[in-house]
Structure formats: structure tokens, C-alpha cells
Amino acid sequence: LARLDALIAEHMAEGWSASDYAAALSVTVGHLSRLCRSVTGAGAAAYIEETVITEACRLLAFTRLSVSEVGYRLGYSDPSYFSRRFRVRRSVAPHEYRARFLSGA
């Protein structure tokens, strides 16, 4: 999992899929998902997306980048898709997350 985390950090902006990470680690997607699930309870794709969204939270909280720019920097080519995926993971839109963070709520 440490090797996967390092690869995610290295290639986050490129929008790699679980199959890209599996290929880089010389394992199948199924094996990578089993490894992730055994350690985290989530499959590879969910683990990767959660890691990316956690970085989005950091960027929203500690930078003045626009929501669109945060999405672009994390490999999302469509800002509205980034916002939808963020909302699924955090139950709040990215701009609302930033507003809550800045207000201390």
C-alpha cells in the first residue's frame, strides 16, 4: 500500500485509473483491489479516489485556487464532474467545503 500511495502522490495530476496503478505495480486490478480492501475496506478505485479527494480538501482549505483549478490539478478534465465526485465523497460541494473550513464550522 505504501508503494501505491507513493504512485498516487506522483501521478495524481494525471488522472490515472486503478488499472494504470495496477500496471505500474505489476499486479492485476483484481489483486490491487483485494490488497486495498484487506487493509482499508475499500477497493482500489475507491481508495484512489478517496486519496485524491483528501488532497482536494487540503487544496481547498489552504490555497486560493478556484474549485475548477483544484479539479484540474488533480487530474479531472471536467470541473462539474470533479464537483460531483467531491460531493459524493464529502456530502458537500467543494465551494461549500471551503466556506465551512474558512468559517471554522
PDB file of N, CA and C in Angstrom:
ATOM      1  N   LEU A   1       0.829  -1.199   0.000  1.00  0.00           N
ATOM      2  CA  LEU A   1       0.000   0.000   0.000  1.00  0.00           C
ATOM      3  C   LEU A   1       0.872   1.261   0.000  1.00  0.00           C
ATOM      4  N   ALA A   2       2.028   1.196   0.618  1.00  0.00           N
ATOM      5  CA  ALA A   2       2.937   2.343   0.624  1.00  0.00           C
ATOM      6  C   ALA A   2       3.399   2.666  -0.789  1.00  0.00           C
ATOM      7  N   ARG A   3       3.660   1.645  -1.595  1.00  0.00           N
ATOM      8  CA  ARG A   3       4.058   1.879  -2.992  1.00  0.00           C
ATOM      9  C   ARG A   3       2.913   2.505  -3.773  1.00  0.00           C
ATOM     10  N   LEU A   4       1.695   2.056  -3.514  1.00  0.00           N
ATOM     11  CA  LEU A   4       0.526   2.643  -4.177  1.00  0.00           C
ATOM     12  C   LEU A   4       0.376   4.100  -3.766  1.00  0.00           C
ATOM     13  N   ASP A   5       0.500   4.387  -2.482  1.00  0.00           N
ATOM     14  CA  ASP A   5       0.393   5.776  -2.010  1.00  0.00           C
ATOM     15  C   ASP A   5       1.429   6.673  -2.686  1.00  0.00           C
ATOM     16  N   ALA A   6       2.659   6.174  -2.833  1.00  0.00           N
ATOM     17  CA  ALA A   6       3.707   6.951  -3.487  1.00  0.00           C
ATOM     18  C   ALA A   6       3.362   7.202  -4.954  1.00  0.00           C
ATOM     19  N   LEU A   7       2.829   6.194  -5.623  1.00  0.00           N
ATOM     20  CA  LEU A   7       2.435   6.366  -7.020  1.00  0.00           C
ATOM     21  C   LEU A   7       1.274   7.347  -7.159  1.00  0.00           C
ATOM     22  N   ILE A   8       0.316   7.269  -6.248  1.00  0.00           N
ATOM     23  CA  ILE A   8      -0.815   8.200  -6.291  1.00  0.00           C
ATOM     24  C   ILE A   8      -0.300   9.626  -6.146  1.00  0.00           C
ATOM     25  N   ALA A   9       0.577   9.858  -5.194  1.00  0.00           N
ATOM     26  CA  ALA A   9       1.127  11.192  -4.984  1.00  0.00           C
ATOM     27  C   ALA A   9       1.891  11.673  -6.215  1.00  0.00           C
ATOM     28  N   GLU A  10       2.596  10.771  -6.859  1.00  0.00           N
ATOM     29  CA  GLU A  10       3.410  11.121  -8.015  1.00  0.00           C
ATOM     30  C   GLU A  10       2.572  11.402  -9.266  1.00  0.00           C
ATOM     31  N   HIS A  11       1.466  10.675  -9.422  1.00  0.00           N
ATOM     32  CA  HIS A  11       0.693  10.749 -10.661  1.00  0.00           C
ATOM     33  C   HIS A  11      -0.723  11.299 -10.485  1.00  0.00           C
ATOM     34  N   MET A  12      -0.998  11.904  -9.352  1.00  0.00           N
ATOM     35  CA  MET A  12      -2.335  12.402  -9.044  1.00  0.00           C
ATOM     36  C   MET A  12      -2.871  13.338 -10.126  1.00  0.00           C
ATOM     37  N   ALA A  13      -2.037  14.214 -10.624  1.00  0.00           N
ATOM     38  CA  ALA A  13      -2.478  15.217 -11.604  1.00  0.00           C
ATOM     39  C   ALA A  13      -2.758  14.607 -12.975  1.00  0.00           C
ATOM     40  N   GLU A  14      -2.369  13.368 -13.176  1.00  0.00           N
ATOM     41  CA  GLU A  14      -2.526  12.740 -14.480  1.00  0.00           C
ATOM     42  C   GLU A  14      -3.844  11.981 -14.611  1.00  0.00           C
ATOM     43  N   GLY A  15      -4.612  11.879 -13.538  1.00  0.00           N
ATOM     44  CA  GLY A  15      -5.901  11.210 -13.607  1.00  0.00           C
ATOM     45  C   GLY A  15      -5.807   9.720 -13.871  1.00  0.00           C
ATOM     46  N   TRP A  16      -4.795   9.070 -13.319  1.00  0.00           N
ATOM     47  CA  TRP A  16      -4.626   7.633 -13.518  1.00  0.00           C
ATOM     48  C   TRP A  16      -5.810   6.865 -12.955  1.00  0.00           C
ATOM     49  N   SER A  17      -6.145   5.760 -13.599  1.00  0.00           N
ATOM     50  CA  SER A  17      -7.194   4.854 -13.123  1.00  0.00           C
ATOM     51  C   SER A  17      -6.552   3.736 -12.308  1.00  0.00           C
ATOM     52  N   ALA A  18      -7.407   2.925 -11.704  1.00  0.00           N
ATOM     53  CA  ALA A  18      -6.905   1.783 -10.931  1.00  0.00           C
ATOM     54  C   ALA A  18      -6.072   0.866 -11.818  1.00  0.00           C
ATOM     55  N   SER A  19      -6.461   0.704 -13.078  1.00  0.00           N
ATOM     56  CA  SER A  19      -5.692  -0.173 -13.965  1.00  0.00           C
ATOM     57  C   SER A  19      -4.306   0.410 -14.266  1.00  0.00           C
ATOM     58  N   ASP A  20      -4.197   1.727 -14.337  1.00  0.00           N
ATOM     59  CA  ASP A  20      -2.887   2.351 -14.540  1.00  0.00           C
ATOM     60  C   ASP A  20      -1.972   2.076 -13.346  1.00  0.00           C
ATOM     61  N   TYR A  21      -2.513   2.229 -12.147  1.00  0.00           N
ATOM     62  CA  TYR A  21      -1.712   1.974 -10.947  1.00  0.00           C
ATOM     63  C   TYR A  21      -1.353   0.498 -10.839  1.00  0.00           C
ATOM     64  N   ALA A  22      -2.290  -0.383 -11.164  1.00  0.00           N
ATOM     65  CA  ALA A  22      -2.008  -1.818 -11.125  1.00  0.00           C
ATOM     66  C   ALA A  22      -0.879  -2.162 -12.092  1.00  0.00           C
ATOM     67  N   ALA A  23      -0.930  -1.605 -13.293  1.00  0.00           N
ATOM     68  CA  ALA A  23       0.126  -1.869 -14.276  1.00  0.00           C
ATOM     69  C   ALA A  23       1.481  -1.364 -13.770  1.00  0.00           C
ATOM     70  N   ALA A  24       1.494  -0.192 -13.169  1.00  0.00           N
ATOM     71  CA  ALA A  24       2.747   0.356 -12.640  1.00  0.00           C
ATOM     72  C   ALA A  24       3.312  -0.500 -11.513  1.00  0.00           C
ATOM     73  N   LEU A  25       2.422  -1.183 -10.794  1.00  0.00           N
ATOM     74  CA  LEU A  25       2.852  -2.052  -9.691  1.00  0.00           C
ATOM     75  C   LEU A  25       3.045  -3.504 -10.139  1.00  0.00           C
ATOM     76  N   SER A  26       2.798  -3.772 -11.418  1.00  0.00           N
ATOM     77  CA  SER A  26       2.927  -5.127 -11.993  1.00  0.00           C
ATOM     78  C   SER A  26       2.013  -6.137 -11.314  1.00  0.00           C
ATOM     79  N   VAL A  27       0.785  -5.711 -11.038  1.00  0.00           N
ATOM     80  CA  VAL A  27      -0.239  -6.607 -10.485  1.00  0.00           C
ATOM     81  C   VAL A  27      -1.524  -6.405 -11.289  1.00  0.00           C
ATOM     82  N   THR A  28      -2.472  -7.305 -11.129  1.00  0.00           N
ATOM     83  CA  THR A  28      -3.760  -7.128 -11.789  1.00  0.00           C
ATOM     84  C   THR A  28      -4.613  -6.153 -10.981  1.00  0.00           C
ATOM     85  N   VAL A  29      -5.613  -5.596 -11.621  1.00  0.00           N
ATOM     86  CA  VAL A  29      -6.532  -4.695 -10.925  1.00  0.00           C
ATOM     87  C   VAL A  29      -7.235  -5.446  -9.802  1.00  0.00           C
ATOM     88  N   GLY A  30      -7.620  -6.697 -10.069  1.00  0.00           N
ATOM     89  CA  GLY A  30      -8.271  -7.502  -9.042  1.00  0.00           C
ATOM     90  C   GLY A  30      -7.391  -7.699  -7.817  1.00  0.00           C
ATOM     91  N   HIS A  31      -6.126  -7.981  -8.051  1.00  0.00           N
ATOM     92  CA  HIS A  31      -5.203  -8.175  -6.928  1.00  0.00           C
ATOM     93  C   HIS A  31      -5.014  -6.865  -6.160  1.00  0.00           C
ATOM     94  N   LEU A  32      -4.864  -5.773  -6.891  1.00  0.00           N
ATOM     95  CA  LEU A  32      -4.720  -4.478  -6.231  1.00  0.00           C
ATOM     96  C   LEU A  32      -5.955  -4.152  -5.409  1.00  0.00           C
ATOM     97  N   SER A  33      -7.126  -4.435  -5.940  1.00  0.00           N
ATOM     98  CA  SER A  33      -8.367  -4.187  -5.193  1.00  0.00           C
ATOM     99  C   SER A  33      -8.446  -5.058  -3.945  1.00  0.00           C
ATOM    100  N   ARG A  34      -8.049  -6.316  -4.069  1.00  0.00           N
ATOM    101  CA  ARG A  34      -8.055  -7.194  -2.888  1.00  0.00           C
ATOM    102  C   ARG A  34      -7.104  -6.673  -1.818  1.00  0.00           C
ATOM    103  N   LEU A  35      -5.920  -6.224  -2.232  1.00  0.00           N
ATOM    104  CA  LEU A  35      -4.965  -5.676  -1.264  1.00  0.00           C
ATOM    105  C   LEU A  35      -5.541  -4.443  -0.567  1.00  0.00           C
ATOM    106  N   CYS A  36      -6.096  -3.531  -1.352  1.00  0.00           N
ATOM    107  CA  CYS A  36      -6.682  -2.313  -0.773  1.00  0.00           C
ATOM    108  C   CYS A  36      -7.829  -2.665   0.170  1.00  0.00           C
ATOM    109  N   ARG A  37      -8.688  -3.571  -0.269  1.00  0.00           N
ATOM    110  CA  ARG A  37      -9.849  -3.942   0.542  1.00  0.00           C
ATOM    111  C   ARG A  37      -9.426  -4.610   1.850  1.00  0.00           C
ATOM    112  N   SER A  38      -8.361  -5.409   1.804  1.00  0.00           N
ATOM    113  CA  SER A  38      -7.930  -6.091   3.026  1.00  0.00           C
ATOM    114  C   SER A  38      -7.379  -5.113   4.063  1.00  0.00           C
ATOM    115  N   VAL A  39      -6.790  -4.012   3.592  1.00  0.00           N
ATOM    116  CA  VAL A  39      -6.193  -3.041   4.504  1.00  0.00           C
ATOM    117  C   VAL A  39      -7.161  -1.912   4.863  1.00  0.00           C
ATOM    118  N   THR A  40      -7.917  -1.437   3.880  1.00  0.00           N
ATOM    119  CA  THR A  40      -8.743  -0.238   4.096  1.00  0.00           C
ATOM    120  C   THR A  40     -10.242  -0.498   4.090  1.00  0.00           C
ATOM    121  N   GLY A  41     -10.654  -1.648   3.582  1.00  0.00           N
ATOM    122  CA  GLY A  41     -12.082  -1.929   3.463  1.00  0.00           C
ATOM    123  C   GLY A  41     -12.693  -1.391   2.182  1.00  0.00           C
ATOM    124  N   ALA A  42     -11.882  -0.736   1.355  1.00  0.00           N
ATOM    125  CA  ALA A  42     -12.361  -0.183   0.080  1.00  0.00           C
ATOM    126  C   ALA A  42     -11.536  -0.755  -1.059  1.00  0.00           C
ATOM    127  N   GLY A  43     -12.156  -0.924  -2.204  1.00  0.00           N
ATOM    128  CA  GLY A  43     -11.450  -1.394  -3.386  1.00  0.00           C
ATOM    129  C   GLY A  43     -10.451  -0.359  -3.872  1.00  0.00           C
ATOM    130  N   ALA A  44      -9.663  -0.724  -4.869  1.00  0.00           N
ATOM    131  CA  ALA A  44      -8.599   0.156  -5.360  1.00  0.00           C
ATOM    132  C   ALA A  44      -9.143   1.471  -5.895  1.00  0.00           C
ATOM    133  N   ALA A  45     -10.172   1.420  -6.733  1.00  0.00           N
ATOM    134  CA  ALA A  45     -10.705   2.653  -7.321  1.00  0.00           C
ATOM    135  C   ALA A  45     -11.227   3.594  -6.243  1.00  0.00           C
ATOM    136  N   ALA A  46     -11.942   3.049  -5.270  1.00  0.00           N
ATOM    137  CA  ALA A  46     -12.470   3.879  -4.181  1.00  0.00           C
ATOM    138  C   ALA A  46     -11.342   4.438  -3.324  1.00  0.00           C
ATOM    139  N   TYR A  47     -10.339   3.630  -3.052  1.00  0.00           N
ATOM    140  CA  TYR A  47      -9.198   4.098  -2.260  1.00  0.00           C
ATOM    141  C   TYR A  47      -8.457   5.227  -2.979  1.00  0.00           C
ATOM    142  N   ILE A  48      -8.233   5.050  -4.268  1.00  0.00           N
ATOM    143  CA  ILE A  48      -7.539   6.073  -5.058  1.00  0.00           C
ATOM    144  C   ILE A  48      -8.346   7.361  -5.073  1.00  0.00           C
ATOM    145  N   GLU A  49      -9.651   7.244  -5.341  1.00  0.00           N
ATOM    146  CA  GLU A  49     -10.483   8.444  -5.379  1.00  0.00           C
ATOM    147  C   GLU A  49     -10.515   9.139  -4.018  1.00  0.00           C
ATOM    148  N   GLU A  50     -10.597   8.380  -2.948  1.00  0.00           N
ATOM    149  CA  GLU A  50     -10.609   8.976  -1.611  1.00  0.00           C
ATOM    150  C   GLU A  50      -9.309   9.726  -1.340  1.00  0.00           C
ATOM    151  N   THR A  51      -8.188   9.167  -1.775  1.00  0.00           N
ATOM    152  CA  THR A  51      -6.899   9.829  -1.598  1.00  0.00           C
ATOM    153  C   THR A  51      -6.855  11.147  -2.371  1.00  0.00           C
ATOM    154  N   VAL A  52      -7.376  11.132  -3.589  1.00  0.00           N
ATOM    155  CA  VAL A  52      -7.398  12.343  -4.420  1.00  0.00           C
ATOM    156  C   VAL A  52      -8.325  13.390  -3.806  1.00  0.00           C
ATOM    157  N   ILE A  53      -9.484  12.972  -3.325  1.00  0.00           N
ATOM    158  CA  ILE A  53     -10.428  13.919  -2.734  1.00  0.00           C
ATOM    159  C   ILE A  53      -9.867  14.490  -1.430  1.00  0.00           C
ATOM    160  N   THR A  54      -9.113  13.715  -0.688  1.00  0.00           N
ATOM    161  CA  THR A  54      -8.454  14.226   0.517  1.00  0.00           C
ATOM    162  C   THR A  54      -7.470  15.330   0.148  1.00  0.00           C
ATOM    163  N   GLU A  55      -6.743  15.142  -0.948  1.00  0.00           N
ATOM    164  CA  GLU A  55      -5.838  16.192  -1.420  1.00  0.00           C
ATOM    165  C   GLU A  55      -6.641  17.409  -1.871  1.00  0.00           C
ATOM    166  N   ALA A  56      -7.792  17.192  -2.485  1.00  0.00           N
ATOM    167  CA  ALA A  56      -8.653  18.315  -2.886  1.00  0.00           C
ATOM    168  C   ALA A  56      -9.071  19.112  -1.652  1.00  0.00           C
ATOM    169  N   CYS A  57      -9.405  18.432  -0.586  1.00  0.00           N
ATOM    170  CA  CYS A  57      -9.773  19.119   0.660  1.00  0.00           C
ATOM    171  C   CYS A  57      -8.629  19.999   1.145  1.00  0.00           C
ATOM    172  N   ARG A  58      -7.422  19.472   1.079  1.00  0.00           N
ATOM    173  CA  ARG A  58      -6.252  20.244   1.511  1.00  0.00           C
ATOM    174  C   ARG A  58      -6.080  21.485   0.638  1.00  0.00           C
ATOM    175  N   LEU A  59      -6.189  21.303  -0.671  1.00  0.00           N
ATOM    176  CA  LEU A  59      -6.026  22.437  -1.585  1.00  0.00           C
ATOM    177  C   LEU A  59      -7.133  23.479  -1.395  1.00  0.00           C
ATOM    178  N   LEU A  60      -8.351  23.027  -1.178  1.00  0.00           N
ATOM    179  CA  LEU A  60      -9.457  23.964  -0.958  1.00  0.00           C
ATOM    180  C   LEU A  60      -9.277  24.737   0.341  1.00  0.00           C
ATOM    181  N   ALA A  61      -8.756  24.065   1.343  1.00  0.00           N
ATOM    182  CA  ALA A  61      -8.609  24.694   2.650  1.00  0.00           C
ATOM    183  C   ALA A  61      -7.416  25.641   2.720  1.00  0.00           C
ATOM    184  N   PHE A  62      -6.327  25.314   2.051  1.00  0.00           N
ATOM    185  CA  PHE A  62      -5.084  26.046   2.277  1.00  0.00           C
ATOM    186  C   PHE A  62      -4.551  26.823   1.075  1.00  0.00           C
ATOM    187  N   THR A  63      -5.313  26.860  -0.016  1.00  0.00           N
ATOM    188  CA  THR A  63      -4.901  27.665  -1.161  1.00  0.00           C
ATOM    189  C   THR A  63      -6.074  28.535  -1.599  1.00  0.00           C
ATOM    190  N   ARG A  64      -5.787  29.447  -2.486  1.00  0.00           N
ATOM    191  CA  ARG A  64      -6.840  30.288  -3.065  1.00  0.00           C
ATOM    192  C   ARG A  64      -7.182  29.847  -4.481  1.00  0.00           C
ATOM    193  N   LEU A  65      -6.771  28.642  -4.843  1.00  0.00           N
ATOM    194  CA  LEU A  65      -7.097  28.122  -6.164  1.00  0.00           C
ATOM    195  C   LEU A  65      -8.608  28.008  -6.314  1.00  0.00           C
ATOM    196  N   SER A  66      -9.103  28.273  -7.517  1.00  0.00           N
ATOM    197  CA  SER A  66     -10.534  28.095  -7.759  1.00  0.00           C
ATOM    198  C   SER A  66     -10.874  26.608  -7.687  1.00  0.00           C
ATOM    199  N   VAL A  67     -12.131  26.317  -7.497  1.00  0.00           N
ATOM    200  CA  VAL A  67     -12.579  24.921  -7.457  1.00  0.00           C
ATOM    201  C   VAL A  67     -12.201  24.225  -8.761  1.00  0.00           C
ATOM    202  N   SER A  68     -12.389  24.905  -9.879  1.00  0.00           N
ATOM    203  CA  SER A  68     -12.029  24.320 -11.178  1.00  0.00           C
ATOM    204  C   SER A  68     -10.543  24.006 -11.240  1.00  0.00           C
ATOM    205  N   GLU A  69      -9.696  24.926 -10.777  1.00  0.00           N
ATOM    206  CA  GLU A  69      -8.259  24.716 -10.818  1.00  0.00           C
ATOM    207  C   GLU A  69      -7.840  23.552  -9.913  1.00  0.00           C
ATOM    208  N   VAL A  70      -8.485  23.415  -8.772  1.00  0.00           N
ATOM    209  CA  VAL A  70      -8.203  22.268  -7.901  1.00  0.00           C
ATOM    210  C   VAL A  70      -8.505  20.982  -8.662  1.00  0.00           C
ATOM    211  N   GLY A  71      -9.661  20.939  -9.303  1.00  0.00           N
ATOM    212  CA  GLY A  71     -10.019  19.750 -10.083  1.00  0.00           C
ATOM    213  C   GLY A  71      -9.011  19.461 -11.177  1.00  0.00           C
ATOM    214  N   TYR A  72      -8.620  20.493 -11.924  1.00  0.00           N
ATOM    215  CA  TYR A  72      -7.633  20.304 -12.993  1.00  0.00           C
ATOM    216  C   TYR A  72      -6.314  19.781 -12.443  1.00  0.00           C
ATOM    217  N   ARG A  73      -5.865  20.329 -11.329  1.00  0.00           N
ATOM    218  CA  ARG A  73      -4.588  19.896 -10.741  1.00  0.00           C
ATOM    219  C   ARG A  73      -4.626  18.451 -10.257  1.00  0.00           C
ATOM    220  N   LEU A  74      -5.835  17.944 -10.028  1.00  0.00           N
ATOM    221  CA  LEU A  74      -5.959  16.570  -9.539  1.00  0.00           C
ATOM    222  C   LEU A  74      -6.383  15.597 -10.637  1.00  0.00           C
ATOM    223  N   GLY A  75      -6.272  16.042 -11.883  1.00  0.00           N
ATOM    224  CA  GLY A  75      -6.498  15.133 -12.996  1.00  0.00           C
ATOM    225  C   GLY A  75      -7.905  15.087 -13.539  1.00  0.00           C
ATOM    226  N   TYR A  76      -8.781  15.943 -13.059  1.00  0.00           N
ATOM    227  CA  TYR A  76     -10.154  15.985 -13.581  1.00  0.00           C
ATOM    228  C   TYR A  76     -10.196  16.989 -14.730  1.00  0.00           C
ATOM    229  N   SER A  77     -10.645  16.550 -15.889  1.00  0.00           N
ATOM    230  CA  SER A  77     -10.704  17.453 -17.039  1.00  0.00           C
ATOM    231  C   SER A  77     -12.017  18.234 -17.093  1.00  0.00           C
ATOM    232  N   ASP A  78     -12.995  17.822 -16.280  1.00  0.00           N
ATOM    233  CA  ASP A  78     -14.308  18.468 -16.261  1.00  0.00           C
ATOM    234  C   ASP A  78     -14.597  18.965 -14.845  1.00  0.00           C
ATOM    235  N   PRO A  79     -14.645  20.280 -14.636  1.00  0.00           N
ATOM    236  CA  PRO A  79     -14.887  20.809 -13.287  1.00  0.00           C
ATOM    237  C   PRO A  79     -16.203  20.346 -12.670  1.00  0.00           C
ATOM    238  N   SER A  80     -17.245  20.193 -13.479  1.00  0.00           N
ATOM    239  CA  SER A  80     -18.521  19.750 -12.904  1.00  0.00           C
ATOM    240  C   SER A  80     -18.438  18.294 -12.447  1.00  0.00           C
ATOM    241  N   TYR A  81     -17.684  17.464 -13.160  1.00  0.00           N
ATOM    242  CA  TYR A  81     -17.506  16.074 -12.728  1.00  0.00           C
ATOM    243  C   TYR A  81     -16.709  16.035 -11.423  1.00  0.00           C
ATOM    244  N   PHE A  82     -15.665  16.855 -11.336  1.00  0.00           N
ATOM    245  CA  PHE A  82     -14.911  16.944 -10.087  1.00  0.00           C
ATOM    246  C   PHE A  82     -15.837  17.330  -8.936  1.00  0.00           C
ATOM    247  N   SER A  83     -16.681  18.323  -9.145  1.00  0.00           N
ATOM    248  CA  SER A  83     -17.605  18.767  -8.087  1.00  0.00           C
ATOM    249  C   SER A  83     -18.571  17.658  -7.694  1.00  0.00           C
ATOM    250  N   ARG A  84     -19.071  16.914  -8.673  1.00  0.00           N
ATOM    251  CA  ARG A  84     -19.984  15.799  -8.362  1.00  0.00           C
ATOM    252  C   ARG A  84     -19.282  14.728  -7.545  1.00  0.00           C
ATOM    253  N   ARG A  85     -18.071  14.351  -7.951  1.00  0.00           N
ATOM    254  CA  ARG A  85     -17.335  13.311  -7.219  1.00  0.00           C
ATOM    255  C   ARG A  85     -16.968  13.797  -5.813  1.00  0.00           C
ATOM    256  N   PHE A  86     -16.617  15.064  -5.683  1.00  0.00           N
ATOM    257  CA  PHE A  86     -16.311  15.629  -4.374  1.00  0.00           C
ATOM    258  C   PHE A  86     -17.549  15.546  -3.480  1.00  0.00           C
ATOM    259  N   ARG A  87     -18.705  15.926  -4.031  1.00  0.00           N
ATOM    260  CA  ARG A  87     -19.946  15.896  -3.254  1.00  0.00           C
ATOM    261  C   ARG A  87     -20.297  14.475  -2.813  1.00  0.00           C
ATOM    262  N   VAL A  88     -20.069  13.503  -3.681  1.00  0.00           N
ATOM    263  CA  VAL A  88     -20.331  12.106  -3.323  1.00  0.00           C
ATOM    264  C   VAL A  88     -19.465  11.695  -2.138  1.00  0.00           C
ATOM    265  N   ARG A  89     -18.196  12.073  -2.156  1.00  0.00           N
ATOM    266  CA  ARG A  89     -17.250  11.675  -1.101  1.00  0.00           C
ATOM    267  C   ARG A  89     -17.392  12.473   0.189  1.00  0.00           C
ATOM    268  N   ARG A  90     -17.745  13.756   0.097  1.00  0.00           N
ATOM    269  CA  ARG A  90     -17.767  14.613   1.287  1.00  0.00           C
ATOM    270  C   ARG A  90     -19.159  15.127   1.655  1.00  0.00           C
ATOM    271  N   SER A  91     -20.159  14.784   0.878  1.00  0.00           N
ATOM    272  CA  SER A  91     -21.555  15.191   1.128  1.00  0.00           C
ATOM    273  C   SER A  91     -21.740  16.705   1.144  1.00  0.00           C
ATOM    274  N   VAL A  92     -20.847  17.399   0.477  1.00  0.00           N
ATOM    275  CA  VAL A  92     -20.926  18.850   0.371  1.00  0.00           C
ATOM    276  C   VAL A  92     -20.165  19.256  -0.891  1.00  0.00           C
ATOM    277  N   ALA A  93     -20.617  20.311  -1.546  1.00  0.00           N
ATOM    278  CA  ALA A  93     -19.921  20.797  -2.739  1.00  0.00           C
ATOM    279  C   ALA A  93     -18.571  21.393  -2.348  1.00  0.00           C
ATOM    280  N   PRO A  94     -17.613  21.400  -3.266  1.00  0.00           N
ATOM    281  CA  PRO A  94     -16.288  21.936  -2.942  1.00  0.00           C
ATOM    282  C   PRO A  94     -16.309  23.370  -2.414  1.00  0.00           C
ATOM    283  N   HIS A  95     -17.099  24.234  -3.026  1.00  0.00           N
ATOM    284  CA  HIS A  95     -17.130  25.622  -2.549  1.00  0.00           C
ATOM    285  C   HIS A  95     -17.751  25.716  -1.159  1.00  0.00           C
ATOM    286  N   GLU A  96     -18.700  24.837  -0.847  1.00  0.00           N
ATOM    287  CA  GLU A  96     -19.280  24.805   0.500  1.00  0.00           C
ATOM    288  C   GLU A  96     -18.268  24.269   1.508  1.00  0.00           C
ATOM    289  N   TYR A  97     -17.467  23.266   1.086  1.00  0.00           N
ATOM    290  CA  TYR A  97     -16.420  22.746   1.968  1.00  0.00           C
ATOM    291  C   TYR A  97     -15.450  23.863   2.337  1.00  0.00           C
ATOM    292  N   ARG A  98     -15.021  24.627   1.331  1.00  0.00           N
ATOM    293  CA  ARG A  98     -14.085  25.723   1.585  1.00  0.00           C
ATOM    294  C   ARG A  98     -14.718  26.754   2.524  1.00  0.00           C
ATOM    295  N   ALA A  99     -15.959  27.112   2.280  1.00  0.00           N
ATOM    296  CA  ALA A  99     -16.626  28.105   3.127  1.00  0.00           C
ATOM    297  C   ALA A  99     -16.740  27.619   4.569  1.00  0.00           C
ATOM    298  N   ARG A 100     -17.083  26.352   4.746  1.00  0.00           N
ATOM    299  CA  ARG A 100     -17.164  25.792   6.104  1.00  0.00           C
ATOM    300  C   ARG A 100     -15.800  25.763   6.776  1.00  0.00           C
ATOM    301  N   PHE A 101     -14.776  25.409   6.026  1.00  0.00           N
ATOM    302  CA  PHE A 101     -13.431  25.362   6.593  1.00  0.00           C
ATOM    303  C   PHE A 101     -12.996  26.766   7.031  1.00  0.00           C
ATOM    304  N   LEU A 102     -13.224  27.735   6.173  1.00  0.00           N
ATOM    305  CA  LEU A 102     -12.796  29.101   6.476  1.00  0.00           C
ATOM    306  C   LEU A 102     -13.589  29.726   7.626  1.00  0.00           C
ATOM    307  N   SER A 103     -14.838  29.289   7.788  1.00  0.00           N
ATOM    308  CA  SER A 103     -15.650  29.842   8.879  1.00  0.00           C
ATOM    309  C   SER A 103     -15.411  29.091  10.190  1.00  0.00           C
ATOM    310  N   GLY A 104     -14.698  27.965  10.103  1.00  0.00           N
ATOM    311  CA  GLY A 104     -14.423  27.186  11.315  1.00  0.00           C
ATOM    312  C   GLY A 104     -15.571  26.307  11.745  1.00  0.00           C
ATOM    313  N   ALA A 105     -16.580  26.138  10.896  1.00  0.00           N
ATOM    314  CA  ALA A 105     -17.740  25.315  11.241  1.00  0.00           C
ATOM    315  C   ALA A 105     -17.450  23.847  11.086  1.00  0.00           C
TER     316      ALA A 105
END
